[in-house]
XYZ file of C-alpha atoms in Angstrom:
658
model
C -18.104 30.903 49.301
C -16.454 33.781 47.134
C -17.391 33.634 43.062
C -13.830 32.524 42.462
C -13.694 29.695 44.799
C -17.132 28.776 43.372
C -15.511 28.572 39.827
C -12.824 26.140 41.186
C -14.164 24.076 43.170
C -16.605 22.209 40.533
C -13.259 21.557 38.953
C -11.962 20.469 41.477
C -14.480 17.558 42.388
C -14.770 16.272 38.891
C -11.330 15.960 38.992
C -11.467 14.267 42.886
C -13.992 12.172 41.435
C -11.485 10.729 37.865
C -8.221 10.334 39.942
C -9.949 8.050 42.782
C -13.112 6.233 40.379
C -10.647 3.795 39.039
C -12.142 5.028 35.435
C -8.263 5.173 33.796
C -6.832 1.412 33.195
C -3.610 1.525 34.399
C -0.905 0.094 31.296
C 1.796 -2.703 31.944
C 4.077 -1.496 34.094
C 6.876 -1.144 31.313
C 7.315 -0.650 27.288
C 7.643 -3.879 26.319
C 10.535 -3.844 23.318
C 10.235 -7.613 22.398
C 7.380 -9.400 21.215
C 5.635 -10.749 23.521
C 5.382 -6.983 25.698
C 4.006 -5.785 22.085
C 1.222 -8.767 22.251
C 0.147 -7.391 25.868
C 0.580 -3.788 25.719
C -1.972 -4.324 22.330
C -4.330 -6.217 23.901
C -4.340 -5.379 27.886
C -7.684 -3.875 27.675
C -9.202 -5.555 25.953
C -8.227 -8.376 27.849
C -10.519 -6.714 31.014
C -13.502 -8.438 31.147
C -16.552 -6.412 33.488
C -17.837 -8.942 36.076
C -21.044 -7.719 37.387
C -20.018 -8.975 40.753
C -23.388 -7.665 42.723
C -25.452 -10.405 39.835
C -23.320 -13.007 39.591
C -22.139 -12.807 43.587
C -24.495 -13.316 46.101
C -22.214 -15.875 48.687
C -22.296 -18.706 46.167
C -19.289 -20.388 44.627
C -19.492 -20.756 41.080
C -16.330 -22.455 40.217
C -16.053 -24.458 43.305
C -14.042 -27.917 42.278
C -15.146 -30.995 43.418
C -11.890 -31.870 44.760
C -12.004 -28.403 47.219
C -8.300 -28.101 45.672
C -9.121 -26.140 42.806
C -11.734 -24.131 40.832
C -12.821 -24.853 37.420
C -13.539 -27.749 35.651
C -10.405 -29.575 35.799
C -9.987 -29.379 32.192
C -6.418 -28.780 32.225
C -5.716 -28.577 36.113
C -5.829 -31.848 38.371
C -4.550 -33.200 41.632
C -1.929 -35.534 40.234
C -1.295 -37.170 43.832
C -2.308 -36.655 47.589
C 0.110 -37.354 51.106
C -3.513 -37.878 52.698
C -1.991 -35.014 55.055
C -3.250 -32.014 56.546
C -1.068 -28.910 58.705
C -4.076 -26.992 59.902
C -5.888 -28.119 62.277
C -10.117 -29.184 60.857
C -11.624 -30.414 63.444
C -14.493 -28.449 64.880
C -14.258 -26.913 68.385
C -15.871 -24.505 70.393
C -12.449 -22.740 70.841
C -12.119 -21.946 67.133
C -14.910 -19.991 64.577
C -16.439 -22.868 62.294
C -15.239 -20.272 59.362
C -12.050 -20.632 60.551
C -12.136 -24.558 60.621
C -13.688 -24.600 56.863
C -10.881 -22.200 55.398
C -8.474 -24.761 57.610
C -10.043 -27.673 54.463
C -8.787 -25.962 51.174
C -5.468 -27.110 52.487
C -5.284 -30.752 52.357
C -1.270 -31.111 51.059
C -0.749 -31.838 47.413
C 0.941 -32.046 43.846
C -1.077 -30.121 41.591
C -0.519 -30.638 37.973
C -1.508 -27.501 35.430
C -1.372 -29.339 31.447
C 2.219 -32.235 30.642
C 4.597 -29.263 32.762
C 3.648 -27.226 35.612
C 3.282 -28.573 39.427
C 2.290 -26.988 41.965
C 3.422 -28.954 45.667
C 0.538 -26.888 48.149
C -0.195 -27.225 51.462
C 3.645 -28.391 52.455
C 3.468 -25.587 53.650
C 3.076 -21.710 54.128
C 4.225 -20.851 50.684
C 3.428 -22.664 47.538
C 6.449 -23.519 45.368
C 5.758 -24.080 41.592
C 8.029 -26.231 39.036
C 7.731 -25.789 35.496
C 9.503 -28.684 33.346
C 11.123 -27.214 30.170
C 12.774 -29.071 27.608
C 16.273 -29.618 29.018
C 15.577 -28.506 32.881
C 13.018 -27.401 35.341
C 12.202 -23.547 36.653
C 11.597 -23.275 40.645
C 9.056 -20.823 41.373
C 9.401 -19.280 45.164
C 11.454 -22.353 46.731
C 9.800 -22.435 49.346
C 9.814 -20.940 53.246
C 13.049 -23.163 54.879
C 15.175 -25.665 53.853
C 13.490 -28.179 55.088
C 10.094 -27.935 53.670
C 11.677 -27.120 50.487
C 13.413 -30.752 50.611
C 9.846 -32.493 51.336
C 8.319 -30.362 48.025
C 11.698 -31.453 45.858
C 11.150 -34.951 46.939
C 7.500 -34.520 45.748
C 8.362 -33.283 42.115
C 11.535 -35.474 41.942
C 9.717 -38.594 41.706
C 8.103 -36.847 38.755
C 11.591 -35.360 36.532
C 15.035 -35.218 37.337
C 15.866 -33.030 34.446
C 18.464 -29.866 36.133
C 18.269 -27.134 37.690
C 18.511 -24.068 36.127
C 16.256 -21.297 37.802
C 15.354 -20.573 40.477
C 12.224 -17.466 41.165
C 11.900 -15.239 43.761
C 8.521 -13.799 43.662
C 9.596 -11.120 46.507
C 11.401 -10.675 49.768
C 9.510 -12.207 52.172
C 10.947 -15.057 54.136
C 8.777 -17.841 53.011
C 8.877 -17.323 49.836
C 13.351 -17.155 49.711
C 14.779 -19.277 52.808
C 14.154 -22.500 50.570
C 16.991 -22.196 48.748
C 19.901 -24.011 49.485
C 17.797 -27.620 49.277
C 17.880 -26.407 44.977
C 21.189 -25.714 44.972
C 24.623 -24.302 45.646
C 26.587 -20.405 45.527
C 28.863 -22.601 43.561
C 26.212 -23.078 40.630
C 25.078 -19.455 41.377
C 27.845 -17.865 40.945
C 29.091 -19.127 37.689
C 25.693 -19.223 36.000
C 24.491 -22.632 35.794
C 21.486 -21.521 37.659
C 20.211 -18.309 37.155
C 18.214 -16.653 40.595
C 16.030 -14.088 39.133
C 14.321 -11.499 41.632
C 13.807 -7.343 41.158
C 16.612 -5.376 42.306
C 14.980 -3.968 45.506
C 14.851 -7.947 46.903
C 18.169 -7.763 48.266
C 18.035 -4.408 50.675
C 15.053 -5.549 51.738
C 16.036 -9.335 52.656
C 19.150 -6.929 55.026
C 15.896 -5.060 56.501
C 13.959 -8.243 57.749
C 17.031 -10.110 58.510
C 18.692 -7.674 61.002
C 17.635 -4.145 60.893
C 14.265 -4.972 62.831
C 14.484 -8.625 62.268
C 14.176 -9.119 66.433
C 11.005 -7.247 66.782
C 9.661 -8.291 63.015
C 10.850 -12.019 64.311
C 9.634 -11.401 67.704
C 6.045 -9.942 66.833
C 5.333 -12.292 63.747
C 6.119 -15.073 66.771
C 2.930 -13.477 68.247
C 0.894 -13.655 64.553
C 1.531 -16.956 64.175
C 0.882 -18.134 67.853
C 3.935 -19.505 68.424
C 4.234 -19.177 71.746
C 0.934 -21.840 73.029
C 0.708 -24.834 71.657
C -0.989 -25.914 67.770
C -4.159 -26.981 67.917
C -8.128 -25.694 69.587
C -6.188 -23.754 72.409
C -3.235 -22.268 69.715
C -3.091 -21.623 65.741
C -5.550 -23.346 63.292
C -4.207 -22.736 60.492
C -1.741 -19.058 58.941
C -4.629 -18.191 56.844
C -2.683 -18.174 53.784
C -1.660 -21.659 54.256
C -1.955 -24.843 56.446
C 1.616 -23.710 58.954
C 4.766 -21.834 58.546
C 6.816 -24.907 58.514
C 10.061 -23.800 60.555
C 13.402 -24.395 59.593
C 17.182 -23.770 58.871
C 16.494 -19.694 56.414
C 19.046 -19.830 53.628
C 19.484 -16.642 50.886
C 21.407 -16.679 48.439
C 21.748 -13.903 45.897
C 20.224 -13.271 43.032
C 22.144 -12.872 39.451
C 19.322 -11.674 36.968
C 17.523 -8.543 38.471
C 14.528 -6.619 37.022
C 14.214 -2.503 37.571
C 11.903 -1.197 39.432
C 8.891 -0.972 37.630
C 10.559 -3.495 34.553
C 9.914 -6.300 32.494
C 11.848 -10.027 31.706
C 11.565 -11.573 28.429
C 13.269 -14.378 28.815
C 13.415 -17.865 27.411
C 14.745 -21.092 30.311
C 14.973 -24.287 28.597
C 12.118 -24.037 26.013
C 9.761 -22.713 28.562
C 8.637 -18.889 27.401
C 8.221 -16.486 29.867
C 7.372 -12.524 30.991
C 8.527 -11.745 34.088
C 6.627 -8.345 35.548
C 7.254 -6.283 38.134
C 4.225 -5.918 39.839
C 4.395 -3.787 43.170
C 1.852 -4.480 45.224
C 2.584 -6.180 48.429
C 5.396 -5.927 48.084
C 7.586 -3.578 45.987
C 10.073 -6.496 44.619
C 6.442 -8.610 44.138
C 6.905 -10.358 40.134
C 4.751 -12.331 38.799
C 5.654 -14.919 35.524
C 2.726 -14.886 32.711
C 3.714 -17.913 30.360
C 1.976 -16.444 26.962
C 1.852 -19.692 24.808
C -0.557 -21.839 27.951
C -1.859 -18.551 29.501
C -1.346 -19.704 32.461
C -0.186 -16.553 35.265
C 1.384 -16.752 38.381
C 0.526 -13.979 40.090
C 2.944 -14.294 43.549
C 1.488 -12.587 46.804
C -0.340 -10.072 44.849
C -3.740 -12.120 45.784
C -2.644 -13.308 49.809
C -4.652 -16.606 48.850
C -8.536 -16.701 49.813
C -8.592 -13.676 51.953
C -8.771 -9.947 52.024
C -5.599 -8.890 51.683
C -3.282 -7.577 54.337
C -3.041 -4.056 53.354
C -1.117 -3.649 56.942
C -0.192 -6.357 58.246
C -0.063 -6.392 62.275
C 3.132 -8.001 63.040
C 4.990 -4.481 61.554
C 5.935 -3.239 57.835
C 6.449 -0.392 56.571
C 3.532 1.586 54.959
C 1.917 -0.706 52.404
C 0.193 1.694 49.193
C -3.475 0.652 48.538
C -3.582 2.462 45.384
C 0.053 0.912 44.251
C -1.473 -2.461 44.981
C -5.246 -2.851 43.230
C -3.453 -0.721 40.065
C -0.872 -3.723 40.620
C -3.655 -5.948 39.555
C -5.178 -4.403 36.915
C -1.486 -5.166 35.001
C -2.326 -8.679 35.361
C -5.908 -8.198 34.441
C -4.322 -7.229 30.941
C -3.062 -10.332 30.811
C -4.356 -13.338 28.549
C -5.334 -15.270 31.312
C -6.769 -18.709 30.941
C -5.159 -20.365 34.144
C -4.097 -18.498 37.479
C -1.282 -19.974 40.771
C -0.695 -18.225 42.989
C 2.235 -18.549 46.006
C -0.768 -19.120 48.481
C -4.114 -20.339 48.450
C -5.394 -22.912 44.889
C -5.736 -22.347 41.145
C -7.884 -21.400 38.953
C -9.044 -22.002 35.851
C -10.321 -20.581 33.691
C -10.935 -16.886 31.815
C -14.198 -16.221 33.715
C -13.007 -17.422 37.431
C -9.811 -16.087 36.351
C -11.403 -12.079 35.702
C -14.111 -12.491 38.578
C -11.376 -13.237 41.592
C -9.167 -10.667 40.092
C -12.244 -7.732 39.658
C -13.524 -8.490 43.085
C -10.061 -8.692 44.718
C -8.788 -5.507 43.284
C -12.792 -3.751 43.540
C -12.687 -4.646 47.992
C -9.214 -3.372 47.969
C -10.288 0.028 45.868
C -13.263 0.262 48.128
C -11.450 0.494 51.503
C -9.089 2.714 50.386
C -10.969 5.192 48.365
C -13.802 4.976 51.553
C -10.718 5.885 54.074
C -10.015 8.337 51.652
C -13.457 9.645 51.106
C -13.958 9.950 55.840
C -10.677 11.684 56.013
C -12.155 14.383 53.852
C -15.010 14.919 56.300
C -12.416 14.755 59.322
C -12.836 11.348 60.666
C -10.092 9.561 63.101
C -9.419 6.255 62.719
C -11.287 4.968 65.669
C -14.075 6.658 63.542
C -13.292 5.284 60.283
C -13.058 1.791 61.136
C -16.876 1.890 61.987
C -17.814 3.159 58.704
C -15.615 2.302 55.981
C -17.094 -1.917 55.391
C -17.216 -4.147 52.136
C -20.353 -3.800 49.992
C -21.898 -7.325 50.136
C -21.106 -8.397 46.857
C -17.404 -7.981 48.314
C -17.857 -9.065 51.615
C -19.205 -12.231 50.660
C -16.906 -13.213 48.339
C -14.896 -16.149 48.702
C -11.274 -14.678 48.068
C -12.310 -11.976 50.385
C -13.095 -13.414 53.673
C -11.224 -11.623 56.331
C -9.513 -14.323 57.634
C -5.574 -13.023 57.415
C -6.038 -8.885 56.446
C -9.396 -7.165 57.286
C -10.786 -4.110 56.875
C -10.786 -2.891 60.188
C -6.548 -2.896 60.787
C -6.220 -1.638 56.760
C -8.536 1.442 57.871
C -5.895 2.067 60.538
C -3.063 1.598 58.424
C -4.048 3.703 55.974
C -4.662 6.378 58.015
C -1.355 6.724 59.114
C 0.169 6.374 56.036
C -1.497 9.109 54.492
C -2.028 11.274 57.607
C 1.017 10.202 60.451
C 0.014 9.498 63.607
C -1.168 13.203 64.997
C -4.816 13.100 64.584
C -6.013 16.565 65.340
C -5.882 17.232 69.277
C -2.942 18.729 70.244
C -3.156 16.837 73.615
C -1.458 14.356 71.251
C 1.697 15.390 70.794
C 2.623 15.898 74.437
C 0.631 13.037 76.414
C 1.608 12.758 80.230
C 4.104 10.317 80.338
C 3.451 6.342 79.532
C 3.338 4.830 83.309
C 1.801 8.635 85.350
C -0.931 8.556 82.409
C -1.947 4.925 83.581
C -2.421 5.840 87.233
C -4.321 8.243 86.581
C -6.561 5.861 84.399
C -6.176 4.330 87.814
C -7.336 6.828 90.374
C -9.994 8.590 87.836
C -11.783 5.011 87.148
C -12.353 4.794 90.846
C -9.482 2.569 91.367
C -7.543 -0.437 90.569
C -10.535 -2.654 92.134
C -13.422 -1.344 90.911
C -11.585 -1.610 87.119
C -10.747 -4.824 88.653
C -14.687 -5.689 88.809
C -15.714 -3.568 85.778
C -13.877 -5.870 83.152
C -15.007 -8.753 85.173
C -18.546 -7.243 83.934
C -17.562 -6.894 80.610
C -16.246 -10.032 80.793
C -19.720 -11.427 81.291
C -21.001 -8.758 78.723
C -18.996 -10.543 76.514
C -17.466 -7.373 75.819
C -13.734 -9.051 76.062
C -11.193 -5.979 74.373
C -13.402 -3.054 76.160
C -12.108 -5.635 79.517
C -9.340 -5.775 78.331
C -8.284 -2.413 77.474
C -9.442 -0.570 81.032
C -6.911 -3.927 82.837
C -4.139 -2.533 80.400
C -3.939 0.283 83.328
C -3.584 -1.402 86.578
C -1.440 -3.814 84.722
C 1.132 -0.296 83.856
C 1.058 0.238 87.496
C 1.514 -2.724 88.756
C 3.077 -5.598 85.848
C 2.952 -8.025 88.364
C -0.850 -7.319 89.585
C -1.914 -11.120 88.680
C -4.942 -10.541 88.980
C -5.326 -8.210 86.780
C -2.962 -9.974 84.169
C -5.048 -13.550 84.393
C -9.156 -11.866 83.856
C -7.110 -9.842 80.991
C -5.935 -13.244 79.851
C -9.455 -14.895 79.731
C -10.575 -11.817 78.372
C -8.499 -12.694 75.017
C -9.092 -15.971 74.878
C -12.681 -15.711 75.319
C -12.161 -12.831 72.287
C -10.176 -15.366 70.191
C -12.757 -18.379 69.832
C -14.780 -15.476 68.388
C -12.505 -14.511 65.461
C -12.355 -15.415 61.909
C -9.053 -13.750 61.359
C -6.261 -16.027 61.976
C -4.291 -13.235 62.806
C -6.488 -11.532 65.551
C -6.891 -14.847 66.924
C -3.490 -15.793 67.049
C -1.811 -11.991 68.650
C -4.965 -13.038 71.202
C -4.077 -16.201 72.612
C -0.001 -15.331 72.934
C -1.476 -12.000 74.766
C -2.946 -14.229 76.620
C 0.309 -16.493 77.540
C 2.396 -13.768 77.918
C 0.004 -12.610 80.778
C 0.420 -15.264 82.480
C 4.036 -16.081 81.910
C 3.261 -19.711 80.056
C 4.892 -18.759 76.440
C 7.063 -21.139 74.955
C 9.713 -20.381 73.608
C 10.878 -23.282 71.860
C 8.973 -22.947 68.839
C 10.126 -19.103 68.378
C 10.351 -17.686 65.026
C 13.511 -15.946 64.315
C 14.592 -13.414 61.631
C 17.827 -13.838 61.911
C 19.828 -16.261 60.150
C 23.896 -16.780 59.424
C 22.858 -17.608 55.844
C 21.188 -14.597 55.432
C 23.599 -12.431 57.060
C 26.865 -13.773 55.630
C 24.601 -14.269 51.793
C 24.352 -10.169 51.775
C 26.519 -7.513 50.030
C 29.301 -6.160 52.408
C 27.402 -2.266 52.644
C 24.298 -3.736 53.608
C 26.547 -6.091 56.590
C 27.229 -2.272 57.890
C 24.892 -0.309 57.162
C 23.331 -1.991 59.425
C 25.607 -0.961 62.441
C 24.518 2.314 62.640
C 21.292 1.528 63.814
C 22.544 0.358 66.701
C 24.630 3.123 68.741
C 24.372 3.293 72.024
C 23.512 6.865 71.270
C 23.606 8.573 74.848
C 27.755 7.470 75.122
C 29.013 8.750 71.703
C 27.844 12.005 72.491
C 31.641 13.378 73.161
C 33.217 10.226 70.833
C 35.153 10.570 67.704
C 36.463 7.597 66.208
C 36.136 5.414 63.167
C 37.074 2.213 62.059
C 38.461 0.668 58.841
C 37.805 -2.537 57.725
C 39.639 -3.123 53.749
C 39.005 -6.930 52.176
C 41.607 -8.312 50.227
C 39.035 -10.699 48.807
C 37.037 -8.101 47.542
C 38.799 -5.676 46.921
C 36.313 -3.101 49.377
C 36.672 -0.729 51.868
C 34.146 0.813 54.407
C 34.453 3.132 57.399
C 32.415 3.292 60.348
C 32.371 6.988 61.613
C 30.975 7.481 64.745
C 31.022 11.228 65.566
C 28.695 12.704 68.688
C 25.814 10.571 68.788
C 25.293 8.922 64.930
C 27.119 5.867 63.094
C 28.301 7.139 59.692
C 29.077 4.516 57.090
C 31.390 5.135 54.037
C 32.466 2.843 51.369
C 36.103 4.020 51.173
C 38.669 3.417 53.907
C 39.297 6.850 55.639
C 43.112 8.474 56.167
C 43.704 8.645 59.839
C 40.702 5.604 61.033
C 41.761 5.173 64.221
C 41.152 1.198 64.224
C 42.194 -0.366 60.420
C 41.448 -4.406 60.269
C 43.473 -6.086 56.728
C 41.395 -9.321 56.380
C 38.648 -10.466 53.987
C 35.058 -10.682 53.767
C 35.110 -14.469 53.594
C 37.214 -13.973 57.401
C 33.961 -11.517 57.925
C 31.924 -14.707 56.754
C 33.672 -16.784 59.610
C 33.159 -13.752 62.988
C 29.463 -13.804 61.657
C 28.555 -17.543 61.271
C 30.607 -17.863 64.943
C 28.033 -15.745 67.107
C 29.273 -15.932 70.692
C 32.333 -17.371 69.678
C 32.994 -14.923 67.686
C 36.257 -13.524 69.482
C 37.683 -17.029 69.185
C 37.439 -17.040 65.798
C 39.183 -13.048 65.935
C 42.031 -14.736 67.657
C 42.762 -17.258 65.478
C 42.836 -15.103 62.009
C 44.891 -12.652 64.370
C 47.742 -16.018 64.420
C 47.660 -16.532 61.284
C 47.225 -13.072 59.957
C 44.416 -13.979 57.892
C 42.911 -9.762 60.505
C 45.072 -7.874 61.116
C 45.721 -4.164 62.544
C 47.132 -1.591 60.175
C 46.252 0.426 62.540
C 45.362 0.558 65.768
C 44.782 -3.218 68.248
C 42.910 -5.727 69.848
C 41.817 -3.191 72.563
C 40.699 -0.295 70.147
C 38.802 -2.951 68.221
C 36.873 -3.854 71.943
C 36.460 -0.353 72.763
C 35.169 0.636 69.576
C 32.617 -2.509 69.047
C 31.649 -1.917 72.705
C 29.800 1.493 71.750
C 27.274 -0.024 69.430
C 23.739 -2.230 71.393
C 23.204 -6.202 71.320
C 19.610 -7.101 70.885
C 17.273 -8.063 73.365
C 16.287 -11.641 73.459
C 12.953 -12.619 72.527
C 12.476 -13.699 76.372
C 12.569 -10.283 77.677
C 10.717 -8.201 75.287
C 7.263 -8.071 76.272
C 4.309 -6.657 74.438
C 1.336 -6.839 76.190
C 3.056 -6.537 80.153
C 4.316 -2.835 79.511
């Protein structure tokens, strides 16, 4: 080591410690200009409570209420009513890990009341809608995951008050937090301003991403995450980790009319209820939390994912979730003077000490996972090695809000590696591996042939090495997808492995994988992100932007063609230009476009709603003149649209047998 490097090494090491230890406390996300914001700015650091988790927490549940439905003494929280039902499977079974069964016992349906004006519709689905009753109206935070689920909660809430709806708050863009909106309000009420829909400014674009851009894949993979292709109960899903069950139904969406800027704060009073709504990037960048300063109540949205170690990566598929952004977001929440915390998922928490305990443990678990992964990455470790060494310490691993029922440290570690470093682990063979099918054939040969793999897998299953058996069986199945014996054996391995899993997502993927291998997938309960209501509510730009990723590039390498839509009712124009294998969207009409259509956004919505009957709708609007060609013809239109792909049906997408 040279003297120059020695001089540099110490400052670099010190800087590394300072920037990874979390010594500096985060301030709230914006410099608030209101009195409320100023209060938060001046009080945030002093509100942090020093929690000695090692001393406080040794597996004993210190704050559990006897109701089993919240943490705290019950001074300000009470269970107002219970339906007597639970959507979770709670019977003991040799096919279900007892920890998962215990987790489901916390999910009874109930209306939970906080003070005299805040009500939680708990256990009616995956999400927990919240009603805040004001002087002359109500505010709903998270309307629910489907119209039908939201209606069931609305029925309960309307037994409490008939005050009119004044506002809906979308905590973030995920389907379970927005899709019940039409159970509560209408387009007309929102357009007139009678009802505010409040969200962070990036929410609509995020909805467009999951509803169509990758909607086919995300919906399919989410069905695996929810074990929707197998029966519910001991041989299928028992709860959904975040809540008892995702209650499927109609997916609706109304675009928000009151937006919060990125990293912004909205101080607002609605129906006499004073609120501070803060963008806290965490699970999603558009996540917002709601703080009621006069009652010291914090709605933590899904910054905390219930009583589970968080999904720092979701195996159903998503963009990179930045763990550092996430735990720093929790530090913003720790800055509030909170006496009661309610959540989109999981039970409410009463008492400053209990709230501080949960928030501190939660953020520490995320930072620990992040920092230790980075630490060992800097020692050259790859994901397979990292998962062996990055484990939560006992005081965090045993905390009841950090059970690995939903997220896991292991799959979080893998996404941290890829998120920071990409797929390439450093060995050049990964840059150009043998072709997929050819590689499988070579592995089968090297392993002594197909029969030897079957025998080895059988022995591995007997030795309870289930995932190893599944791994080696992948090769003969890839070589021959109709190898019934290999498929049945792999399904057997996954079923046995699933019974040992504490993590509901791991369990559910194994069970759905087994169904695919056995050819028994039931598509009647399929989760679909495709929703006409969502599409028709999206801005026109995002409708057309979705098309660009569906171009059949190989058919258009020598094509140059353009199509323009002119909307009379919205005074908008959009052109999609096909140019040698790419489709570019222009937010204007391009002179000389091969196809120029004069119509309205209303007619486009009719076409979108028609689905397979779209041609008939176009035909009827051609006759009425509401869909006309300023240039080109219906044949040119058909030719242009023929260059774009149609999504595969979920039945045709194989994730395991491939």
